[in-house]
XYZ file of C-alpha atoms in Angstrom:
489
model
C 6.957 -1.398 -3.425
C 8.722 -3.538 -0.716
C 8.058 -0.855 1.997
C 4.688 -0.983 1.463
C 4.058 -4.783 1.037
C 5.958 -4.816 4.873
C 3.657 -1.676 6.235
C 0.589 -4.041 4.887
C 1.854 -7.239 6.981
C 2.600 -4.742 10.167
C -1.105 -3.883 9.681
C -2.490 -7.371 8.703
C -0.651 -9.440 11.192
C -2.453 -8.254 14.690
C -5.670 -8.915 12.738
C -4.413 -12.800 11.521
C -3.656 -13.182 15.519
C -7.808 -12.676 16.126
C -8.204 -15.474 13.542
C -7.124 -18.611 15.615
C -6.884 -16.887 18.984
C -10.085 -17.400 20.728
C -11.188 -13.821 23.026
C -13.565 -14.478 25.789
C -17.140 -13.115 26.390
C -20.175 -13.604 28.590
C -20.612 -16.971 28.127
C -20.082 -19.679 30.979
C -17.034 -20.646 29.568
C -14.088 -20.912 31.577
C -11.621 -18.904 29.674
C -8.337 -19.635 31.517
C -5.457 -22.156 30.158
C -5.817 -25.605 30.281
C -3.599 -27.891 31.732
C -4.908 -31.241 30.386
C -8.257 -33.077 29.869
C -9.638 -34.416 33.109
C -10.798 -37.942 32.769
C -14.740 -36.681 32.516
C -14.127 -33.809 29.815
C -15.467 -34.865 26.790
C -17.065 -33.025 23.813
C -20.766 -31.593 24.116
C -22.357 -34.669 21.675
C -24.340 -32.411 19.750
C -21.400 -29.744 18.313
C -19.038 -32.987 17.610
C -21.790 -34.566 15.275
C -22.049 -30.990 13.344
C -18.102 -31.320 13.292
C -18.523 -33.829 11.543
C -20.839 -32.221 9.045
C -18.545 -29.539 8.483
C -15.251 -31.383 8.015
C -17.394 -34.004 5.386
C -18.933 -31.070 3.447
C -15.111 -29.945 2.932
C -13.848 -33.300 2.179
C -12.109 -34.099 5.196
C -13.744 -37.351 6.075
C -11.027 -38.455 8.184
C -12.741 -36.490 11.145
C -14.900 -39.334 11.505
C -12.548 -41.638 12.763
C -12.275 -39.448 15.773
C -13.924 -39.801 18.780
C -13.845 -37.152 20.590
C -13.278 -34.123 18.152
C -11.806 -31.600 21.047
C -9.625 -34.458 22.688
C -8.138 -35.303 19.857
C -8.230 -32.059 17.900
C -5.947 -30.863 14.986
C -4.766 -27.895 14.417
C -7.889 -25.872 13.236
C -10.010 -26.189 15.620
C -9.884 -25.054 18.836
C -12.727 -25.793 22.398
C -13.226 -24.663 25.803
C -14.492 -26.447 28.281
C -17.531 -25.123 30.671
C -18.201 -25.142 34.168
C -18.867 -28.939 34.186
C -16.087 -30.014 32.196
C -17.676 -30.360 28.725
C -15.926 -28.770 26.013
C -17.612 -26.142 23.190
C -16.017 -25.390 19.913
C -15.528 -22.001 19.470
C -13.038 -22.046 16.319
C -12.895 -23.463 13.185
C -10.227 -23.023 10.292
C -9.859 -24.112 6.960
C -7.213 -23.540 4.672
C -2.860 -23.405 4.068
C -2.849 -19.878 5.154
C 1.474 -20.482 5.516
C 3.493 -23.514 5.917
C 3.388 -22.964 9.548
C -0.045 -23.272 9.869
C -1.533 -26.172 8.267
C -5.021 -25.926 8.756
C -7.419 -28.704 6.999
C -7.829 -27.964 3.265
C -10.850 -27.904 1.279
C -10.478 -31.597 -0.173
C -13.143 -32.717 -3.744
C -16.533 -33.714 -0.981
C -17.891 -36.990 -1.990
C -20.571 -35.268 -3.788
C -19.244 -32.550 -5.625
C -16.926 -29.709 -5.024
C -16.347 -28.632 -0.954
C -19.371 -26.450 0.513
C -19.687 -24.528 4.117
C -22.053 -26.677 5.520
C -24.937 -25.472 7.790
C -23.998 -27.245 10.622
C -21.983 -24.537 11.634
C -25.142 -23.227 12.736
C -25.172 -26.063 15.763
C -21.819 -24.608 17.384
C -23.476 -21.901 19.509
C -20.184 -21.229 21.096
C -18.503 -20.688 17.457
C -16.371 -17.636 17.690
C -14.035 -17.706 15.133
C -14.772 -18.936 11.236
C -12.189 -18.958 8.797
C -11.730 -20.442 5.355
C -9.004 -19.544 3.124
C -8.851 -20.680 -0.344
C -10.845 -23.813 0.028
C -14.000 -23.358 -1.994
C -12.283 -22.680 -4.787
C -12.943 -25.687 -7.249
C -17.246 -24.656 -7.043
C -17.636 -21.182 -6.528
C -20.644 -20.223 -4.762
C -22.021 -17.310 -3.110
C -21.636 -16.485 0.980
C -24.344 -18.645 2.507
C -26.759 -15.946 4.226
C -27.590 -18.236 7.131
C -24.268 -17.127 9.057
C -26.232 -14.359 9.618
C -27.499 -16.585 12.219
C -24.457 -17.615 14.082
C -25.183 -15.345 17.024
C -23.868 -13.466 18.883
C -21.075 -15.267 19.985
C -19.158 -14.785 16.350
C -16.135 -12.376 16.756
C -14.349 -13.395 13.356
C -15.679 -14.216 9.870
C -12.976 -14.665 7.355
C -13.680 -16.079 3.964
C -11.001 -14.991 2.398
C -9.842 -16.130 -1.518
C -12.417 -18.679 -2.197
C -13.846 -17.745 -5.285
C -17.400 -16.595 -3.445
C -19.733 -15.097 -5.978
C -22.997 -12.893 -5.758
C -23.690 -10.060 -3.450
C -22.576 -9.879 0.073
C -25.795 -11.429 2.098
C -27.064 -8.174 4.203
C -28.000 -10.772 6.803
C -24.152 -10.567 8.188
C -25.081 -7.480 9.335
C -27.390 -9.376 12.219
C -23.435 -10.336 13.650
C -23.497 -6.576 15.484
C -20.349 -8.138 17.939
C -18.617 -9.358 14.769
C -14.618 -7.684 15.203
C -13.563 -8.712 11.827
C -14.993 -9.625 8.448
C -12.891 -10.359 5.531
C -14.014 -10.990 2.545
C -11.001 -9.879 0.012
C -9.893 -11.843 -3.167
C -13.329 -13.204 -4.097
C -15.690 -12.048 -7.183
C -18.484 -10.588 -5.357
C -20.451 -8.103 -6.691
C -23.622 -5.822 -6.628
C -22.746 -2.880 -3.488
C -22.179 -2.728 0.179
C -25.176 -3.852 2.142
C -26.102 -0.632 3.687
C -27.084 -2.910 6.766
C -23.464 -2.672 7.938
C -23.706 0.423 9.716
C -25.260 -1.730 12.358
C -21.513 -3.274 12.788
C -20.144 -0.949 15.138
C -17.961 -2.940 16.928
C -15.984 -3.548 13.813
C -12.252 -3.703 14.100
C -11.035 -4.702 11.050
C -13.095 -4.517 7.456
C -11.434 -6.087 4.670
C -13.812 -6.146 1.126
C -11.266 -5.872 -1.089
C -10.132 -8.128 -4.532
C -14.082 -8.226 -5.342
C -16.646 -6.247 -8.202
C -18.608 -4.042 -5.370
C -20.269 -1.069 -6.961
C -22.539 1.464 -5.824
C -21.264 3.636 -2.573
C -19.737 3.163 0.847
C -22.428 2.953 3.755
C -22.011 5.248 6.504
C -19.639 3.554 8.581
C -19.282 4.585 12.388
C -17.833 1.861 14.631
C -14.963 3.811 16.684
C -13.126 0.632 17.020
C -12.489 0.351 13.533
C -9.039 0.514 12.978
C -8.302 -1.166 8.996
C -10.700 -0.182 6.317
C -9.483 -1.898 3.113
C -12.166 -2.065 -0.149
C -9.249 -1.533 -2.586
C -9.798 -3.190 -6.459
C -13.591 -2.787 -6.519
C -15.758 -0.952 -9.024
C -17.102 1.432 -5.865
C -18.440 4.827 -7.359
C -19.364 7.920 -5.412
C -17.612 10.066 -2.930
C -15.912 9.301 -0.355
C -17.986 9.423 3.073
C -16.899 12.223 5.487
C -18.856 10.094 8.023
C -15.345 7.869 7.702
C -14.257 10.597 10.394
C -15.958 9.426 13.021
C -13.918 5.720 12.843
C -11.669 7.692 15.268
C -9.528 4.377 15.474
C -8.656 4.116 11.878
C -5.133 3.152 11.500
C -5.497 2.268 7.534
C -7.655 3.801 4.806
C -7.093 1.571 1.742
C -9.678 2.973 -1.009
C -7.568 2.357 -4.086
C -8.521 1.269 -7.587
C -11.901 2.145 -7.651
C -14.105 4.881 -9.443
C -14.495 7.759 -6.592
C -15.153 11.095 -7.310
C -14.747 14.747 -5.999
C -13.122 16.129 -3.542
C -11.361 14.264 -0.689
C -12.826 15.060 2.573
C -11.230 17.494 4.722
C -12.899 15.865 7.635
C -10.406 12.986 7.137
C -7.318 14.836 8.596
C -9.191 14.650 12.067
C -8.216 10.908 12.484
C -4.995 11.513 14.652
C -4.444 7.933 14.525
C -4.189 7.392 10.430
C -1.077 5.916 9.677
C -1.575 5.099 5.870
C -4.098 6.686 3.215
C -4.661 5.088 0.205
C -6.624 6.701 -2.612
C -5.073 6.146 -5.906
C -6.199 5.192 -8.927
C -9.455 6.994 -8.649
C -11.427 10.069 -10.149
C -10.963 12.121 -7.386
C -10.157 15.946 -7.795
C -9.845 19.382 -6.070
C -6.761 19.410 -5.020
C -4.489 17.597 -2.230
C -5.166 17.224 1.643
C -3.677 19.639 2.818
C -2.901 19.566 6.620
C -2.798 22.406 9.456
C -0.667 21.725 12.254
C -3.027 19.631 13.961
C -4.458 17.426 10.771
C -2.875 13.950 9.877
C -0.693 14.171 12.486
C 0.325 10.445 12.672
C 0.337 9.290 8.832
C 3.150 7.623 7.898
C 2.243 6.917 4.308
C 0.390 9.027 1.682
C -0.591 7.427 -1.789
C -2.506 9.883 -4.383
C -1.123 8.844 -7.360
C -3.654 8.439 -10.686
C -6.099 11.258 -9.579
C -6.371 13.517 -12.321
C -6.214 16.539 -10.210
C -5.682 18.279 -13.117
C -3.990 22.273 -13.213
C -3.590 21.735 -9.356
C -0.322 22.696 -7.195
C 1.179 21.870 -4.334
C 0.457 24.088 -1.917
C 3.445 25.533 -0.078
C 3.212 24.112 3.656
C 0.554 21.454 2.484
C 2.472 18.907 3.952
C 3.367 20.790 7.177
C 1.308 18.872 10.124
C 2.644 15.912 9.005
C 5.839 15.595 10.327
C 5.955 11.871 10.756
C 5.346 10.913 6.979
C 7.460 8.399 5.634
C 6.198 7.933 1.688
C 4.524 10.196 -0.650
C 3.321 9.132 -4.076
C 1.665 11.942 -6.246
C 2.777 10.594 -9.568
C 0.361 11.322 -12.645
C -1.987 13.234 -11.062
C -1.238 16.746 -13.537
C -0.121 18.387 -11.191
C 1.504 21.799 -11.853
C 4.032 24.628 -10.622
C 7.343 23.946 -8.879
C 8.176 21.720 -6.195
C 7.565 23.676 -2.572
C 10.645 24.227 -0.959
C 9.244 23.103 2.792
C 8.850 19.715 1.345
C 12.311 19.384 2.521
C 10.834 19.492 5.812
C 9.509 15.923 6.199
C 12.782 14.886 7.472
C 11.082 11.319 7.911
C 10.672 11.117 4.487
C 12.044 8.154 2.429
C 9.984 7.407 -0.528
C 8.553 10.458 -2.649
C 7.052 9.917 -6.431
C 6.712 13.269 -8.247
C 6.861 11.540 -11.373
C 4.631 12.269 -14.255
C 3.441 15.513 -13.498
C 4.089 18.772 -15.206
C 5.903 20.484 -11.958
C 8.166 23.268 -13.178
C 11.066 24.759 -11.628
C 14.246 23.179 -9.968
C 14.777 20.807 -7.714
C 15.015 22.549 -4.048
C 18.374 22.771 -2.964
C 17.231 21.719 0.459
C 16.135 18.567 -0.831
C 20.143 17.212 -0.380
C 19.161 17.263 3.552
C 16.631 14.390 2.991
C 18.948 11.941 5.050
C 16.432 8.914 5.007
C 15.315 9.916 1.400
C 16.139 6.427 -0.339
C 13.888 6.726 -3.996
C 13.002 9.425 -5.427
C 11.102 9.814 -8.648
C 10.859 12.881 -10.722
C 10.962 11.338 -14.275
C 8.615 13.389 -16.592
C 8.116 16.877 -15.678
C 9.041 20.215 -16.789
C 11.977 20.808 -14.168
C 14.944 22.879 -15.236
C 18.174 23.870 -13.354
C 21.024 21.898 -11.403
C 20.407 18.749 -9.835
C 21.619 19.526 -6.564
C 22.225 15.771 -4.721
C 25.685 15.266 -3.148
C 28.190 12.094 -3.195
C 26.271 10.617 -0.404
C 22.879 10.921 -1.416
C 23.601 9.477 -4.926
C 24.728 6.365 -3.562
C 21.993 6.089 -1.050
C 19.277 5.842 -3.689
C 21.388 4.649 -7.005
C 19.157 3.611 -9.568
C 15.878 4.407 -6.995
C 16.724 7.966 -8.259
C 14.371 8.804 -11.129
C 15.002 12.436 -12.910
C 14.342 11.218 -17.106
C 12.559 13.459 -19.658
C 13.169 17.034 -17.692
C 15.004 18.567 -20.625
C 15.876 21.274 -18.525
C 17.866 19.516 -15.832
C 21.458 18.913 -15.361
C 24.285 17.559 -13.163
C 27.172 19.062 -11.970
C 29.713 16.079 -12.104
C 31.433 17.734 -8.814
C 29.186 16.631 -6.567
C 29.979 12.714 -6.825
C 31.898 11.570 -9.802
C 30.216 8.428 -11.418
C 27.885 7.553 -8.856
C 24.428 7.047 -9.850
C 24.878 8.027 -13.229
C 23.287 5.031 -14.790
C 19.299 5.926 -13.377
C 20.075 9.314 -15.273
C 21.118 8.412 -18.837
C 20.243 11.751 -21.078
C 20.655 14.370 -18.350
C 23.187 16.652 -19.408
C 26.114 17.421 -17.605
C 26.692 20.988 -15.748
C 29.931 22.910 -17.750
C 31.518 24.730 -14.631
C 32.561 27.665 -16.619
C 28.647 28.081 -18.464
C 26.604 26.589 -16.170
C 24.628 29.827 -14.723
C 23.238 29.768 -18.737
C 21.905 26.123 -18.575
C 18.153 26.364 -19.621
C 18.294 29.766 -20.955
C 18.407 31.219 -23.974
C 21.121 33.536 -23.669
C 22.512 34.195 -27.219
C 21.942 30.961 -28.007
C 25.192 29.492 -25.963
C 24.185 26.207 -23.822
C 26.954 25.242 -22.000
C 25.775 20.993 -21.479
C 27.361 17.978 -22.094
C 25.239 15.040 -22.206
C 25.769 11.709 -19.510
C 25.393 9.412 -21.956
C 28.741 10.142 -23.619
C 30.229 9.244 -20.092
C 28.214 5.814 -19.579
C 30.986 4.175 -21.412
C 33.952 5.410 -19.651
C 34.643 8.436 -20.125
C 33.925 11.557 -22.779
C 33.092 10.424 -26.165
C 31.937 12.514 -28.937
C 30.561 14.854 -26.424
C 29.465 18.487 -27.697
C 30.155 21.713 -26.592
C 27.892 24.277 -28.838
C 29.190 27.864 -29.668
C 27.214 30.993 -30.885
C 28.318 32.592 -34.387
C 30.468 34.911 -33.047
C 32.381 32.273 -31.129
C 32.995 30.249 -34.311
C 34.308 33.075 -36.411
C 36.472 34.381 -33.599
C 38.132 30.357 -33.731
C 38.440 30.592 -37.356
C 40.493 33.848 -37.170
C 42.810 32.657 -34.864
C 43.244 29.532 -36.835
C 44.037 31.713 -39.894
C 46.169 33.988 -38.078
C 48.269 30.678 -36.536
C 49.090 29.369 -39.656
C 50.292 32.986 -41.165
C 52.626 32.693 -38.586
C 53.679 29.207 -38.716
C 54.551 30.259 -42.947
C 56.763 33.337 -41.637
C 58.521 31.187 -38.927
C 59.288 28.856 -42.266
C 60.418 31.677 -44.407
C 63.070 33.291 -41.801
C 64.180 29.944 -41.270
């Protein structure tokens, strides 16, 4: 779980940057740093009176007391000055987003709860909206006139703040718009189809919300993070998603998508992380060639009941540079393909609740960066082959319960580990070629739990018939001998 909570920051945090960092455009802006205020700069008159608006409609009244609103500015705001010295604002953000970054919160207005006041519609220059948890206390859906913001808008991020309702379709009149984020509200209804129009689309974040219906055809090729995780979305996924040749991140997860996953996905050479569990999805994996999902780093399947499918046996070949494969509960069936052992990247891999048969590939012990491994209800059978080493390395990460069939060979480490395997049996040296089989009924186990306490206790070793009543005849023919070693004496 931690490595991919730190793979979503490495993706999230170049897209926070575009919240307060104001890009240039077209406009007759001087975009170049600035040194100080000269003594005629001022603030155009009509933006700081919307300011004003804006900060009252959120409760922050205080603004008022300012007179010149990008003079004096706080952080949250953010102006540029033009040609003849008078400044524009062309960012405004609300919200504790860290304790870093103390933005103006969304304060009780006089009125009622905090709104998003129309006056941003008087800041032509307005580039950058953001408002993060701060409408909280009266939900209320997105207001469809920032659909008229222009064409200067490059960031709209209203992110946690309770909105309700559909999405307006009108955002899809921002067709310059780099980023929209919308996640952890409770909108509903679908996708505006509209937002095809938003080609120059960078980062889409819709996710945390009740969306329904299906994706729209999406076909900006700057898009790089695609996120519309914890929705209600139901219908296949679009093969049209291929020609986002920028995708870095396809996060699809918890929803209700069917069929098949398209093969026109492993075209995107620059995926680093696909997302798709917790769906309907089924037949079968995606599979790569040597030229398909050649960058992706992390692979996440799991809860897809692909049921009665297999793992291919070089399904996982092109992609050399993964890092963390989850296929847990997805049915899957057969034995574990030996070139898995391949992905020498590899550090997380969930097999776990499957109905895989077989061993464990010996090969699988030259995983050096594996570091958690799950293989915890299956049908696997056989030695577990992990050295020393290894069982340190992933200690209680290592997952290998309810496999009836598996075993450990107590050579290959001593006590390390043992405690993430409690009921695996334990390998007998002299019987151990006969573990799993029935082979005149001797099974030549001892079970780990009767080590977990320190040593052997009450362990069993079971013996055919033929075994027993050889014992007892010795035993019978000891004790004649111990009575004539009594009588001579």
């Amino acid at each position: 779980m931690r490595s991919r909570v730190l793979l979503l920051f490495l993706f999230l945090r170049p897209c926070f940057s575009e919240f307060t960092v104001v890009t240039s455009d077209s406009s007759n802006l001087v975009d170049s740093p600035q040194t100080g205020f000269s003594s005629r700069a001022r603030t155009d008159p009509n933006e700081q009176r919307a300011v004003y608006e804006i900060m009252a409609a959120t409760g922050n009244t205080w603004a008022a007391s300012i007179p010149d609103v990008c003079r004096g500015r706080w952080h949250g705001i953010e102006c540029m000055p033009d040609s003849d010295d008078v400044y524009h604002v062309v960012s405004l953000s609300f919200g504790a987003l860290s304790d870093d970054t103390a933005f103006p919160t969304c304060d009780d207005a006089p009125h009622g709860g905090a709104t998003l006041s129309p006056a941003v519609l008087r800041l032509p220059h307005l580039r950058s909206l953001f408002f993060y948890r701060c409408l909280t206390a009266n939900p209320q859906p997105i207001p469809a006139f920032l659909g008229r913001l222009g064409s200067t808008l490059r960031s709209l991020v209203l992110r946690d703040n309770g909105h309700v309702g559909p999405i307006p379709p009108e955002l899809s009149n921002l067709t310059l718009l780099r980023v929209l984020d919308l996640h952890g509200n409770r909108l509903g209804y679908s996708i505006p189809s509209s937002f095809s129009s938003l080609i120059n689309l960078q980062l889409l974040d819709l996710s945390g919300n009740q969306l329904g219906g299906a994706v729209p055809e999406l076909s900006s090729p700057t898009l790089s993070v695609l996120d519309l995780n914890h929705n209600l979305l139901h219908c296949r996924i679009p093969s049209s998603l291929s020609n986002c040749e920028s995708l870095l991140k396809i996060d699809l997860s918890r929803n209700r998508f069917i069929g098949s996953i398209p093969d026109s996905l492993k075209s995107l050479q620059n995926l680093i992380l696909l997302d798709l569990s917790h769906n309907s999805l089924s037949g079968g994996l995606p599979c790569s060639s040597k030229n398909g999902y050649i960058s992706l780093q992390s692979l996440i399947l799991s809860g897809n009941p692909m049921i009665s499918a297999t793992i291919p046996e070089d399904c996982f070949a092109g992609m050399k540079k993964l890092n963390t494969l989850i296929l847990s509960g997805m049915g899957l069936e057969g034995p574990i393909p030996e070139s898995m052992s391949e992905l020498q990247n590899l550090r997380v891999l969930h097999l776990d609740e499957n109905k895989l048969n077989g061993s464990i590939p010996d090969s699988f012990k030259g995983l050096d960066k594996l570091s958690e491994l799950r293989l915890e209800d299956n049908r696997l059978v056989g030695r577990i082959p992990f050295e020393k080493e290894m069982m340190w390395r992933m200690g209680r990460k290592l997952k290998v319960s309810n496999n009836s069939g598996l075993c450990f060979e107590m050579g290959n480490g001593g006590d390390e580990g043992l405690e993430s395997m409690a009921g695996i049996s334990y390998c007998d040296p002299e019987t151990m070629w006969r573990v799993g089989e029935e082979n005149s009924g001797r099974v030549g186990t001892k079970h780990l739990s009767a080590w977990m306490g320190g040593g052997w206790r009450n362990s069993v070793v079971s013996r055919s018939s033929a075994e027993i009543r050889a014992i007892g005849v010795l035993q019978i023919c000891f004790l004649l001998v111990m009575f004539f070693i009594f009588l001579v004496v």
